[in-house]
C-alpha positions as MATLAB code, in Angstrom:
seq = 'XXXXXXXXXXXXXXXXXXXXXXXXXXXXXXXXXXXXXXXXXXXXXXXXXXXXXXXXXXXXXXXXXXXXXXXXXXXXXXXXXXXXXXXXXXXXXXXXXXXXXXXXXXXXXXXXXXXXXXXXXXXXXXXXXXXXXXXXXXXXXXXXXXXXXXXXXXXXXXXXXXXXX';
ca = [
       6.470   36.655   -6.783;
       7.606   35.469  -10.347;
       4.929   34.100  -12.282;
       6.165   32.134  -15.375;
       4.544   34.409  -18.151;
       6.603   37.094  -16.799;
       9.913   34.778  -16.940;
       9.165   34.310  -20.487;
       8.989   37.786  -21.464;
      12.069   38.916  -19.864;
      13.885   35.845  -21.118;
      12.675   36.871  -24.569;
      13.526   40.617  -23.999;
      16.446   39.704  -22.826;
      17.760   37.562  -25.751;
      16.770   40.256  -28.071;
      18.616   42.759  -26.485;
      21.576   40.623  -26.276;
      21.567   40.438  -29.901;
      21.085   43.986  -30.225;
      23.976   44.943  -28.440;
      26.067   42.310  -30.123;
      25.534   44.499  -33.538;
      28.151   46.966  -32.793;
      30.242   43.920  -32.644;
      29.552   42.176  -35.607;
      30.050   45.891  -37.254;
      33.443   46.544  -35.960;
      34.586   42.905  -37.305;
      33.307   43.989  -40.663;
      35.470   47.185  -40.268;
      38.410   45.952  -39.163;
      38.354   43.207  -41.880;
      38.096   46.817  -44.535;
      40.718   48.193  -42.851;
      43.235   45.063  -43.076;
      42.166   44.851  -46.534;
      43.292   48.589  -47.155;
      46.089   48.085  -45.027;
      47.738   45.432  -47.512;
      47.869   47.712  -50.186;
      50.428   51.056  -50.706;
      49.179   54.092  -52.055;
      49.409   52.771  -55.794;
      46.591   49.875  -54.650;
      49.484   47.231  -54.926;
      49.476   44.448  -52.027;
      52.243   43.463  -50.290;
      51.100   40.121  -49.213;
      52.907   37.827  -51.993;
      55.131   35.043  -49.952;
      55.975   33.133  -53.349;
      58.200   33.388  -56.273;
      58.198   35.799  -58.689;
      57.037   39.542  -58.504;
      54.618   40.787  -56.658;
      53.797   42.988  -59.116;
      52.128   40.602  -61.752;
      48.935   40.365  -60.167;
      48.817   42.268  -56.989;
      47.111   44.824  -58.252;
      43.723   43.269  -59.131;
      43.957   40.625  -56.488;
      44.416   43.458  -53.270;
      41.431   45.559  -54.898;
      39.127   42.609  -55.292;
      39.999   41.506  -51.195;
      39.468   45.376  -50.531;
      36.239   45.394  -52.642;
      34.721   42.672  -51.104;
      35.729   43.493  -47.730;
      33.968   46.893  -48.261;
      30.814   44.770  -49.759;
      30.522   42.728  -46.713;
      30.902   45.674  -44.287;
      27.879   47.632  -46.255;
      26.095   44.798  -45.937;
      26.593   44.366  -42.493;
      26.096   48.083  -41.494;
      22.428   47.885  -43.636;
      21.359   45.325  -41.137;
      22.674   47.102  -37.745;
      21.091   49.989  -38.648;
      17.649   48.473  -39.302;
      17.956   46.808  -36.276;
      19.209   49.230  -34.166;
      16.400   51.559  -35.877;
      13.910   49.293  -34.557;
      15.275   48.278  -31.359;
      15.537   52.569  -30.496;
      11.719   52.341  -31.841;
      10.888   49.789  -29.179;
      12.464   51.212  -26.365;
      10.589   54.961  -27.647;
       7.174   53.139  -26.558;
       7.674   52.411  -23.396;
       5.902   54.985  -20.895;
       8.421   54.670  -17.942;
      11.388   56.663  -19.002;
      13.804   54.786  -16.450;
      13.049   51.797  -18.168;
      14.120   53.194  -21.213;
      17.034   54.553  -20.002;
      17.938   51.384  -18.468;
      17.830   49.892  -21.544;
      19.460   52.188  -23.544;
      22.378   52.459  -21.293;
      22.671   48.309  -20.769;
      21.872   47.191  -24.030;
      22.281   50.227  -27.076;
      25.251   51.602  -25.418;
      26.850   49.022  -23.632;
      27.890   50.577  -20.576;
      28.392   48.604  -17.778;
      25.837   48.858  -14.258;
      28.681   51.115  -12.546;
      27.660   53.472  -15.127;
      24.296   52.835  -15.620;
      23.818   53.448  -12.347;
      25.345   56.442  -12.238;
      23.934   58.100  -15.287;
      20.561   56.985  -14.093;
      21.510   58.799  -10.379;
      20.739   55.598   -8.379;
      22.713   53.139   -6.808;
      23.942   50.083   -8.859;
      21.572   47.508   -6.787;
      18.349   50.189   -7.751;
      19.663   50.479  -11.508;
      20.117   46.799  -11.329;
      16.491   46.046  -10.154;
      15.196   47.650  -12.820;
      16.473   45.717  -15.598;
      13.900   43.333  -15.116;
      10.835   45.408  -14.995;
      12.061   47.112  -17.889;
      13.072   43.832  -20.221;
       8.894   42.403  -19.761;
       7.643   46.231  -20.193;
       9.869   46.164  -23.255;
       8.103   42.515  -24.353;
       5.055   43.712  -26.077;
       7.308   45.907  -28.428;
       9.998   43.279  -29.563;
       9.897   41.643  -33.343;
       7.334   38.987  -33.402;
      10.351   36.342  -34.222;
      11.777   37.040  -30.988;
       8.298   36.411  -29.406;
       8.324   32.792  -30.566;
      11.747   31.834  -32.064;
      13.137   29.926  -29.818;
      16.083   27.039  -30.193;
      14.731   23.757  -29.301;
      15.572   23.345  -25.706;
      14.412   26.436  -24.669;
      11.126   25.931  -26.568;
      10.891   22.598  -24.585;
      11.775   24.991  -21.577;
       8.938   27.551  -22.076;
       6.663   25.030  -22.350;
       7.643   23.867  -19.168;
       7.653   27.260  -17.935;
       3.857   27.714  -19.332;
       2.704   25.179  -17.421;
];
């Protein structure tokens, strides 16, 4: 039986997680935005992107190495704050007891892999890997930030309260 304080922990667990695993993504946007930067330019740092009149040469220069600069800024900045995260996240999942919950979690949410091979680098069947998730998302609860604890969007604030009840 699911009592409602469990339904909020999991839900909470969950939506951190989510957001953990979205890091990588967030990451390799920054990375690819570096590497189109980089890609603009030729070997002498000039960029190839002018589409108006005159030479491409008059400004090129300065203009494809701020883009790249700033691309590279933005990526650093982004990588500063996965890695914090993903520091604490790994930190999290360290405290829990049961080690197939932290594999579970470490498969699903810090590497992403799907429950075909969750499952199979856990040696159980998808449905057993699967049925874990749960158990392992409110085990996880106590160890989550604080803001994921209690930040909530409006609706599902209103929700949990409902839940609570």
């Amino acid at each position: 039986m699911r009592n409602k304080t469990d339904e909020f922990m999991e839900y909470a667990a969950e939506r951190y997680m989510n957001h953990i695993k979205h890091l990588e993504r967030n990451i390799n946007v920054a990375l690819a935005s570096v590497a189109s930067a980089r890609n603009k330019l030729d070997i002498a740092g000039v960029s190839y992107e002018c589409h108006v009149r005159g030479s491409c040469m008059d400004s090129a220069i300065p203009d494809g190495l701020s883009k790249l600069e700033v691309a590279l800024n933005e990526a650093e900045t982004e990588l500063q704050g996965y890695n914090e995260e993903m520091e604490q996240a790994k930190k999290a999942i360290r405290a829990l007891d049961n080690e197939l919950y932290r594999c579970v979690l470490k498969c699903r949410y810090i590497l992403d892999l799907n429950w075909c091979h969750t499952a199979k680098a856990l040696g159980y069947s998808e449905s057993h890997a699967k049925s874990l998730r749960r158990p392992a998302l409110i085990a996880l609860y106590p160890y989550i930030p604080e803001e994921w604890k209690t930040n909530l969007p409006n609706a599902e604030i209103r929700d949990s309260i409902v839940l609570s009840d």
